[in-house]
Coordinates of C-alpha atoms in Angstrom, one line a residue:
X1 CA 10.8 1.4 -22.7
X2 CA 9.5 -0.1 -25.9
X3 CA 5.7 -0.3 -26.4
X4 CA 4.9 -4.0 -26.0
X5 CA 1.2 -3.5 -25.3
X6 CA -0.9 -6.1 -27.0
X7 CA -3.7 -5.0 -29.2
X8 CA -7.0 -4.5 -27.4
X9 CA -9.6 -7.2 -27.4
X10 CA -11.8 -7.2 -30.5
X11 CA -15.1 -5.4 -30.0
X12 CA -17.0 -8.6 -31.1
X13 CA -15.5 -10.9 -28.5
X14 CA -17.5 -12.1 -25.6
X15 CA -18.3 -9.8 -22.8
X16 CA -17.2 -11.8 -19.8
X17 CA -18.4 -9.3 -17.1
X18 CA -20.8 -6.3 -17.2
X19 CA -21.7 -3.9 -14.4
X20 CA -24.7 -1.6 -15.0
X21 CA -25.5 1.3 -12.7
X22 CA -24.0 -0.3 -9.6
X23 CA -24.4 1.7 -6.4
X24 CA -23.0 0.7 -3.0
X25 CA -23.2 2.7 0.2
X26 CA -21.8 2.3 3.7
X27 CA -22.6 4.3 6.8
X28 CA -21.6 7.9 5.9
X29 CA -20.1 7.2 2.5
X30 CA -21.2 6.3 -1.1
X31 CA -18.5 3.9 -2.3
X32 CA -20.0 3.4 -5.8
X33 CA -22.4 5.7 -7.5
X34 CA -24.0 4.4 -10.6
X35 CA -20.9 2.7 -11.9
X36 CA -20.8 1.1 -15.4
X37 CA -18.1 -1.4 -16.4
X38 CA -17.6 -3.9 -19.1
X39 CA -14.7 -6.3 -20.0
X40 CA -14.3 -8.7 -22.9
X41 CA -12.7 -12.1 -23.4
X42 CA -8.9 -11.8 -23.7
X43 CA -8.8 -8.2 -22.6
X44 CA -6.5 -6.9 -19.9
X45 CA -8.2 -4.0 -18.2
X46 CA -6.2 -1.8 -15.8
X47 CA -8.2 -0.3 -13.0
X48 CA -6.9 3.0 -11.7
X49 CA -8.0 5.6 -9.1
X50 CA -6.9 7.4 -6.0
X51 CA -7.6 5.9 -2.5
X52 CA -11.3 5.8 -2.0
X53 CA -12.1 6.0 -5.7
X54 CA -14.2 2.8 -5.5
X55 CA -11.8 0.3 -7.0
X56 CA -12.0 -2.2 -4.1
X57 CA -15.8 -1.9 -3.9
X58 CA -16.1 -2.7 -7.6
X59 CA -13.8 -5.7 -7.2
X60 CA -15.9 -7.0 -4.2
X61 CA -19.1 -6.7 -6.2
X62 CA -17.6 -8.6 -9.2
X63 CA -16.2 -11.3 -6.9
X64 CA -19.6 -11.8 -5.1
X65 CA -18.1 -10.7 -1.7
X66 CA -20.9 -8.0 -1.5
X67 CA -24.0 -7.2 -3.4
X68 CA -24.8 -3.8 -4.9
X69 CA -27.6 -1.7 -3.3
X70 CA -28.8 -1.0 -6.8
X71 CA -27.7 -2.0 -10.3
X72 CA -26.9 -5.3 -12.1
X73 CA -23.9 -7.5 -12.4
X74 CA -23.6 -10.1 -15.1
X75 CA -20.8 -12.7 -15.5
X76 CA -20.8 -14.3 -19.0
X77 CA -24.3 -13.0 -19.6
X78 CA -25.7 -14.5 -16.4
X79 CA -26.9 -12.3 -13.6
X80 CA -24.8 -12.7 -10.4
X81 CA -27.8 -11.4 -8.5
X82 CA -26.3 -11.4 -5.0
X83 CA -25.4 -15.0 -5.2
X84 CA -22.2 -14.6 -3.2
X85 CA -18.6 -15.8 -3.6
X86 CA -19.6 -19.3 -4.5
X87 CA -22.0 -18.2 -7.2
X88 CA -19.4 -15.8 -8.7
X89 CA -16.8 -18.7 -8.8
X90 CA -19.4 -21.0 -10.5
X91 CA -19.9 -18.4 -13.1
X92 CA -16.2 -18.1 -13.7
X93 CA -14.7 -15.3 -11.5
X94 CA -11.3 -15.8 -9.9
X95 CA -9.8 -13.2 -7.6
X96 CA -6.2 -12.8 -6.4
X97 CA -6.1 -10.3 -3.6
X98 CA -3.1 -8.2 -2.6
X99 CA -2.5 -10.2 0.6
X100 CA -1.4 -13.8 -0.1
X101 CA -3.7 -16.5 1.1
X102 CA -1.4 -19.5 0.7
X103 CA -0.5 -22.1 3.3
X104 CA 3.3 -22.0 3.6
X105 CA 3.6 -25.5 5.0
X106 CA 1.9 -27.1 2.0
X107 CA 3.4 -27.8 -1.4
X108 CA 2.6 -25.7 -4.5
X109 CA 0.4 -28.4 -5.8
X110 CA -1.5 -28.7 -2.6
X111 CA -2.1 -25.0 -2.5
X112 CA -3.4 -25.1 -6.1
X113 CA -6.0 -27.7 -5.1
X114 CA -6.7 -26.4 -1.6
X115 CA -10.3 -27.2 -0.8
X116 CA -10.9 -29.2 -4.0
X117 CA -8.6 -32.2 -3.6
X118 CA -8.7 -34.8 -6.5
X119 CA -9.6 -38.3 -5.5
X120 CA -12.5 -40.0 -3.8
X121 CA -13.6 -42.2 -0.9
X122 CA -11.7 -40.0 1.6
X123 CA -8.4 -40.4 -0.3
X124 CA -6.4 -37.7 -2.1
X125 CA -4.9 -38.6 -5.5
X126 CA -1.5 -36.9 -5.1
X127 CA -0.3 -38.1 -8.5
X128 CA -3.3 -36.5 -10.3
X129 CA -2.7 -33.3 -8.2
X130 CA 0.9 -33.1 -9.2
X131 CA 0.1 -33.7 -12.8
X132 CA -2.6 -31.0 -12.8
X133 CA -0.3 -28.5 -11.2
X134 CA 2.4 -29.2 -13.8
X135 CA -0.1 -28.6 -16.5
X136 CA -1.2 -25.3 -15.1
X137 CA 2.3 -24.1 -14.4
X138 CA 3.3 -25.1 -18.0
X139 CA 0.4 -23.1 -19.5
X140 CA 1.5 -20.0 -17.5
X141 CA 5.2 -20.5 -18.3
X142 CA 5.9 -20.8 -14.6
X143 CA 9.0 -22.8 -13.5
X144 CA 7.9 -24.1 -10.1
X145 CA 8.1 -27.7 -8.9
X146 CA 4.6 -28.8 -7.7
X147 CA 6.3 -30.6 -4.8
X148 CA 8.1 -27.5 -3.4
X149 CA 6.8 -26.2 -0.1
X150 CA 5.3 -22.8 -0.8
X151 CA 7.1 -21.2 2.3
X152 CA 10.4 -21.9 0.6
X153 CA 9.5 -20.0 -2.6
X154 CA 10.5 -16.4 -3.3
X155 CA 7.7 -13.9 -2.9
X156 CA 7.3 -13.5 -6.7
X157 CA 6.8 -17.2 -7.2
X158 CA 4.3 -17.3 -4.3
X159 CA 2.4 -14.7 -6.2
X160 CA 2.5 -16.9 -9.3
X161 CA 1.1 -19.8 -7.3
X162 CA -1.8 -17.6 -6.3
X163 CA -2.5 -16.7 -9.9
X164 CA -2.1 -20.3 -11.0
X165 CA -4.6 -21.4 -8.3
X166 CA -7.2 -19.0 -9.7
X167 CA -6.4 -20.0 -13.3
X168 CA -6.7 -23.7 -12.6
X169 CA -10.5 -23.2 -12.2
X170 CA -10.6 -21.9 -15.8
X171 CA -12.2 -18.6 -15.1
X172 CA -13.8 -16.2 -17.5
X173 CA -12.7 -13.3 -15.4
X174 CA -9.5 -13.0 -13.4
X175 CA -9.2 -10.1 -11.0
X176 CA -5.7 -9.2 -9.8
X177 CA -5.5 -6.7 -7.0
X178 CA -2.0 -5.1 -6.8
X179 CA -0.2 -8.4 -7.7
X180 CA 3.2 -6.8 -7.8
X181 CA 3.0 -4.2 -5.0
X182 CA 5.5 -6.2 -2.8
X183 CA 7.8 -7.1 -5.7
X184 CA 10.9 -5.5 -7.2
X185 CA 10.8 -4.6 -10.9
X186 CA 12.8 -7.8 -12.0
X187 CA 10.5 -10.0 -9.9
X188 CA 7.4 -8.3 -11.3
X189 CA 8.3 -9.2 -14.8
X190 CA 7.6 -12.9 -14.3
X191 CA 4.1 -12.0 -13.0
X192 CA 3.4 -9.7 -16.0
X193 CA 4.4 -12.5 -18.4
X194 CA 2.0 -14.9 -16.6
X195 CA -0.8 -12.3 -16.9
X196 CA -0.2 -12.0 -20.7
X197 CA -0.4 -15.8 -21.0
X198 CA -3.7 -15.9 -19.1
X199 CA -5.2 -13.2 -21.4
X200 CA -4.0 -15.1 -24.5
X201 CA -6.2 -18.0 -23.4
X202 CA -9.3 -15.8 -23.6
X203 CA -9.6 -14.8 -20.0
X204 CA -10.6 -11.3 -19.2
X205 CA -8.2 -9.8 -16.7
X206 CA -8.9 -6.9 -14.4
X207 CA -5.5 -5.6 -13.3
X208 CA -5.4 -3.2 -10.4
X209 CA -2.1 -1.3 -10.1
X210 CA -0.6 2.2 -9.8
X211 CA 2.5 1.3 -11.7
X212 CA 2.1 2.8 -15.1
X213 CA 5.1 1.1 -16.5
X214 CA 3.5 -2.3 -15.8
X215 CA 0.1 -1.1 -17.1
X216 CA 1.7 0.0 -20.4
X217 CA 3.5 -3.4 -20.5
X218 CA 0.5 -5.6 -19.9
X219 CA -2.9 -3.8 -20.3
X220 CA -5.0 -3.1 -23.4
X221 CA -7.3 -0.5 -21.8
X222 CA -7.5 1.4 -18.6
X223 CA -10.6 2.4 -16.6
X224 CA -10.2 5.4 -14.3
X225 CA -12.4 5.7 -11.3
X226 CA -13.0 8.8 -9.2
X227 CA -15.4 9.4 -6.2
X228 CA -17.2 6.1 -6.7
X229 CA -17.8 6.6 -10.4
X230 CA -16.3 5.2 -13.6
X231 CA -14.9 8.4 -15.2
X232 CA -13.6 7.0 -18.5
X233 CA -12.1 3.9 -20.2
X234 CA -9.3 4.6 -22.7
X235 CA -6.9 2.5 -24.7
X236 CA -3.5 2.3 -23.0
X237 CA -1.7 2.9 -26.3
X238 CA -1.5 6.6 -26.7
X239 CA -2.8 7.5 -23.2
X240 CA -0.3 9.9 -21.8
X241 CA 0.6 10.0 -18.1
X242 CA -0.8 13.6 -17.9
X243 CA -4.1 12.4 -19.4
X244 CA -4.4 9.6 -16.9
X245 CA -3.5 11.8 -13.9
X246 CA -6.0 14.4 -15.1
X247 CA -8.7 11.7 -15.2
X248 CA -7.8 10.5 -11.7
X249 CA -7.8 14.0 -10.1
X250 CA -10.6 15.7 -11.9
X251 CA -11.3 19.4 -12.1
X252 CA -11.5 19.9 -8.3
X253 CA -7.9 18.8 -7.6
X254 CA -6.7 22.4 -7.2
X255 CA -9.1 22.9 -4.3
X256 CA -7.0 20.4 -2.3
X257 CA -3.7 22.2 -2.8
X258 CA -4.1 25.1 -0.5
X259 CA -0.4 25.8 0.5
X260 CA 0.5 25.3 4.1
X261 CA 2.7 27.6 6.1
X262 CA 6.1 27.0 4.5
X263 CA 9.6 27.3 5.8
X264 CA 12.7 27.3 3.6
X265 CA 15.8 25.9 5.3
X266 CA 18.6 28.4 5.5
X267 CA 21.4 26.0 4.6
X268 CA 23.8 24.8 7.2
X269 CA 24.1 21.2 8.4
X270 CA 21.1 18.9 7.8
X271 CA 19.9 16.9 10.7
X272 CA 19.7 13.8 8.5
X273 CA 21.8 13.2 5.4
X274 CA 21.3 10.1 3.2
X275 CA 23.6 9.2 0.3
X276 CA 23.1 6.3 -2.2
X277 CA 20.9 4.4 0.3
X278 CA 19.9 0.9 -1.0
X279 CA 17.6 -1.7 0.6
X280 CA 17.7 -4.7 -1.7
X281 CA 15.6 -5.4 -3.6
X282 CA 13.1 -2.5 -3.1
X283 CA 15.2 0.7 -2.8
X284 CA 18.3 1.7 -4.8
X285 CA 20.5 4.8 -4.8
X286 CA 18.3 7.2 -2.7
X287 CA 20.0 10.5 -1.6
X288 CA 18.5 13.5 0.2
X289 CA 19.0 15.9 3.1
X290 CA 16.5 16.7 5.9
X291 CA 16.9 20.0 7.7
X292 CA 15.9 21.3 11.2
X293 CA 12.4 22.9 11.1
X294 CA 11.5 21.2 7.8
X295 CA 8.7 18.8 6.9
X296 CA 9.9 16.8 4.0
X297 CA 7.3 14.8 2.2
X298 CA 8.0 11.4 0.6
X299 CA 5.3 10.6 -1.8
X300 CA 5.0 7.1 -3.3
X301 CA 2.4 4.7 -4.3
X302 CA 2.0 1.1 -3.0
X303 CA 5.2 -0.9 -3.6
X304 CA 7.4 2.2 -4.3
X305 CA 9.7 1.3 -1.3
X306 CA 8.5 3.9 1.1
X307 CA 8.3 1.7 4.2
X308 CA 11.5 -0.2 3.4
X309 CA 13.3 3.2 3.2
X310 CA 12.0 4.4 6.6
X311 CA 12.7 1.1 8.3
X312 CA 16.3 1.2 7.1
X313 CA 16.7 4.7 8.4
X314 CA 15.4 3.7 11.8
X315 CA 17.8 0.7 11.9
X316 CA 15.3 -2.1 11.4
X317 CA 16.6 -3.2 8.0
X318 CA 20.1 -3.6 6.6
X319 CA 21.1 -1.1 4.0
X320 CA 23.9 0.1 1.8
X321 CA 25.1 3.7 1.4
X322 CA 25.8 6.3 4.0
X323 CA 23.6 7.9 6.7
X324 CA 24.7 10.9 8.8
X325 CA 22.8 12.4 11.8
X326 CA 23.7 16.0 12.5
X327 CA 26.9 15.7 10.5
X328 CA 28.1 12.5 12.2
X329 CA 28.3 9.3 10.0
X330 CA 26.4 6.3 11.4
X331 CA 28.5 3.3 10.6
X332 CA 25.8 0.7 11.1
X333 CA 22.3 1.9 11.8
X334 CA 20.5 -0.2 14.4
X335 CA 17.3 0.7 16.3
X336 CA 19.1 1.4 19.5
X337 CA 21.8 3.5 17.8
X338 CA 19.3 5.6 15.8
X339 CA 17.0 6.0 18.9
X340 CA 20.0 7.4 20.9
X341 CA 20.7 9.8 18.0
X342 CA 17.2 11.2 18.3
X343 CA 15.5 9.3 15.5
X344 CA 11.9 8.1 16.1
X345 CA 9.6 6.2 13.8
X346 CA 5.8 5.7 13.6
X347 CA 5.2 2.5 11.7
X348 CA 2.8 2.1 8.8
X349 CA 1.0 -0.8 10.7
X350 CA -0.1 1.2 13.7
X351 CA -2.1 -1.7 15.3
X352 CA 0.4 -4.4 14.6
X353 CA 3.6 -2.5 15.4
X354 CA 2.8 0.9 16.8
X355 CA 0.9 0.2 20.0
X356 CA 0.6 -2.4 22.8
X357 CA -3.2 -2.7 22.8
X358 CA -3.9 -3.6 26.4
X359 CA -1.4 -1.2 28.0
X360 CA -2.6 2.2 29.0
X361 CA -2.1 5.3 26.9
X362 CA 0.6 6.7 29.3
X363 CA 2.5 3.4 29.3
X364 CA 2.5 3.3 25.5
X365 CA 3.9 6.8 25.4
X366 CA 6.7 6.5 27.9
X367 CA 7.8 2.9 26.9
X368 CA 10.5 4.1 24.6
X369 CA 12.3 6.0 27.3
X370 CA 11.6 5.2 31.0
X371 CA 14.3 7.6 32.3
X372 CA 11.8 10.3 33.2
X373 CA 9.4 7.8 34.8
X374 CA 11.8 5.9 37.1
X375 CA 13.9 6.3 40.2
X376 CA 16.9 4.2 41.0
X377 CA 16.0 1.8 38.2
X378 CA 12.4 1.4 39.2
X379 CA 9.5 2.6 37.1
X380 CA 7.1 4.5 39.1
X381 CA 3.4 4.1 38.0
X382 CA 2.5 7.5 39.4
X383 CA 5.2 9.2 37.4
X384 CA 4.1 7.2 34.2
X385 CA 0.6 8.5 34.7
X386 CA 1.8 12.1 35.3
X387 CA 3.9 12.1 32.2
X388 CA 1.1 10.5 30.2
X389 CA -1.4 13.1 31.4
X390 CA 0.9 15.9 30.2
X391 CA 1.3 14.4 26.8
X392 CA -2.5 13.7 26.5
X393 CA -3.1 17.4 27.2
X394 CA -0.4 18.6 24.9
X395 CA -1.6 16.5 22.0
X396 CA -5.3 16.8 22.7
X397 CA -5.7 13.1 22.9
X398 CA -9.3 12.0 23.8
X399 CA -9.0 9.5 26.5
X400 CA -10.9 9.0 29.8
X401 CA -7.6 8.9 31.6
X402 CA -3.9 8.1 31.2
X403 CA -4.4 4.5 32.2
X404 CA -7.1 3.8 29.7
X405 CA -6.1 0.9 27.5
X406 CA -4.9 2.4 24.2
X407 CA -7.0 -0.1 22.2
X408 CA -10.1 1.8 23.5
X409 CA -9.0 4.9 21.7
X410 CA -10.0 5.9 18.1
X411 CA -7.4 5.4 15.3
X412 CA -6.6 9.1 15.3
X413 CA -6.0 9.3 19.0
X414 CA -3.9 6.2 18.9
X415 CA -1.7 7.7 16.2
X416 CA -1.3 10.9 18.2
X417 CA -0.2 8.7 21.2
X418 CA 2.4 7.0 19.0
X419 CA 3.8 10.4 17.9
X420 CA 3.7 11.4 21.6
X421 CA 6.0 8.5 22.4
X422 CA 8.8 10.2 20.5
X423 CA 8.1 13.6 21.9
X424 CA 8.6 12.1 25.4
X425 CA 11.9 10.5 24.2
X426 CA 13.1 13.9 22.9
X427 CA 13.5 12.8 19.3
X428 CA 14.8 15.4 16.9
X429 CA 14.1 13.5 13.7
X430 CA 10.7 12.0 13.2
X431 CA 10.1 9.4 10.5
X432 CA 6.3 9.3 10.1
X433 CA 5.1 6.4 7.9
X434 CA 1.4 6.9 6.8
X435 CA 0.7 8.9 10.0
X436 CA -2.9 9.7 8.9
X437 CA -3.9 6.3 7.6
X438 CA -7.3 5.2 8.9
X439 CA -8.1 8.4 10.8
X440 CA -11.0 10.7 10.3
X441 CA -10.8 14.2 8.8
X442 CA -10.7 16.0 12.2
X443 CA -7.9 13.8 13.4
X444 CA -5.9 14.3 10.2
X445 CA -6.1 18.1 10.6
X446 CA -4.9 17.7 14.2
X447 CA -2.0 15.5 13.2
X448 CA -1.0 18.0 10.5
X449 CA -1.0 20.7 13.2
X450 CA 1.2 18.6 15.5
X451 CA 3.6 18.0 12.7
X452 CA 3.9 21.7 11.8
X453 CA 4.3 22.6 15.5
X454 CA 7.1 20.1 16.0
X455 CA 8.9 21.5 12.9
X456 CA 8.4 25.0 14.3
X457 CA 10.3 23.9 17.4
X458 CA 13.2 22.7 15.3
X459 CA 12.4 19.0 14.7
X460 CA 13.0 17.5 11.3
X461 CA 10.1 15.5 10.0
X462 CA 10.0 13.0 7.1
X463 CA 6.3 12.6 6.3
X464 CA 5.6 9.5 4.2
X465 CA 2.2 9.1 2.6
X466 CA 0.5 7.2 -0.2
X467 CA -2.4 9.7 0.0
X468 CA -0.5 12.1 -2.2
X469 CA -3.2 14.8 -1.9
X470 CA -2.2 15.4 1.7
X471 CA 1.4 16.3 1.0
X472 CA 0.8 19.8 -0.3
X473 CA -1.2 20.5 2.9
X474 CA 1.6 19.8 5.4
X475 CA 5.0 19.7 3.6
X476 CA 7.7 22.3 2.9
X477 CA 9.4 20.1 0.2
X478 CA 8.3 16.9 -1.4
X479 CA 10.3 14.0 -3.0
X480 CA 8.5 11.5 -5.3
X481 CA 9.6 7.9 -4.9
X482 CA 8.9 5.4 -7.7
X483 CA 10.1 1.8 -7.9
X484 CA 12.7 2.4 -5.2
X485 CA 14.2 5.5 -6.7
X486 CA 13.6 9.3 -6.4
X487 CA 11.9 10.8 -9.4
X488 CA 11.3 14.4 -8.6
X489 CA 11.7 17.1 -6.0
X490 CA 9.1 19.9 -5.5
X491 CA 9.2 23.1 -3.5
X492 CA 7.0 26.2 -3.1
X493 CA 4.3 26.5 -5.7
X494 CA 5.5 23.3 -7.5
X495 CA 4.1 21.2 -4.6
X496 CA 0.9 20.3 -6.3
X497 CA -1.0 17.0 -6.5
X498 CA -0.7 16.9 -10.3
X499 CA 3.1 17.2 -10.1
X500 CA 3.5 14.6 -7.3
X501 CA 1.1 12.1 -8.9
X502 CA 2.8 12.4 -12.3
X503 CA 6.2 11.8 -10.8
X504 CA 5.1 8.9 -8.6
X505 CA 3.3 7.1 -11.5
X506 CA 5.1 8.0 -14.7
X507 CA 6.4 5.1 -16.8

């Protein structure tokens, strides 16, 4: 790709935001530790760091969502001084978060003016609102009719409406948190063009993303954070991927790469074979094999297509290409067909899709297959409890009893119960989407042990994670997914965080 990076903001331009010695702690963790940060008018600053590096905390402080425990924050030379979101907005901070906050039933213009309607005496001036929206869209080069209902717009244009809403307030500083994570590459281009236009009007832009190709396209500089501290800020032009990865990982990365007990497959028929799998518009041309007794890691950052790929393999999304289970082609993967073939999936959204909160632990674990808990078509509660108790013991789930509502369990124990559901169903192929998200260190180690044990018993496990550092700890082989395509395969001593991170981020 050609280098289209704009020249960095001149050093004599206005500093639109400055953070000095910011510290922020939460129970048991220091999220920011003496962080310093500065951005100038017209500059696009990429913000990079691993999960837990402190990026989100820094954004919340700049946005006024939270106040630092120590340190100072200035917007346009004026102290924010814990004034909150309203004070930050008054000083010129606009923030667009990863999750859209639009009202689908309202028009694009109404969303732009949400909470600040033009007019007076209890009446809204719709003509002024439409004219204002047209002006903002024109400035950003956005081709959206102000009268179009937002719910009818494609996702990329909804993201542009979010940016336009923040830009309408004429901010000094615009913070964009993973604005393209849910978009395909072609859709993301329209967002990047809008970001460039925003910066050309003198707005400082903080751009949070892990997509290095986007960062090279739109950013002037990149600030790398690690362990709650700002490590370094470097010009994007000339910063190699290896250099950025090195800054993100630091000198202690090797300590996290202790190799797990590895198994190499001995050939033969894979349990799962995928060829040229496509899930428009997020996944294209993915091919791989998964063997009995193997833990295959799939490492990808936010927006890489990980979840879309797994959902397609489990039959929850239409896909192109071919899928074979144990050598037999699956003409049309559906949830029922894949479940009968022995495929089980633990979803990324455990709370929303993985558990039924008010049902007991045992009910949650046997609900996929009631055959072992029923007689003559009738589910027997005593049998459900008995089966649940066995699974609770086997997986070391901490629960007061099999009938305890699963919502009362910790995240780690809920996750073990979701995995237990597929053990009960006798699944041979496990698709684990972010199986350790939101669980503590002890629970993570237990889940790693469960995964290795299942592989030792002949199951094939596809272990998907955005926390790339955990893949060397549990996987026999790792594939790197970037922008919906595979960009590297690692085995043995090559399964290192450096290698996986570089393949998942490289432009």
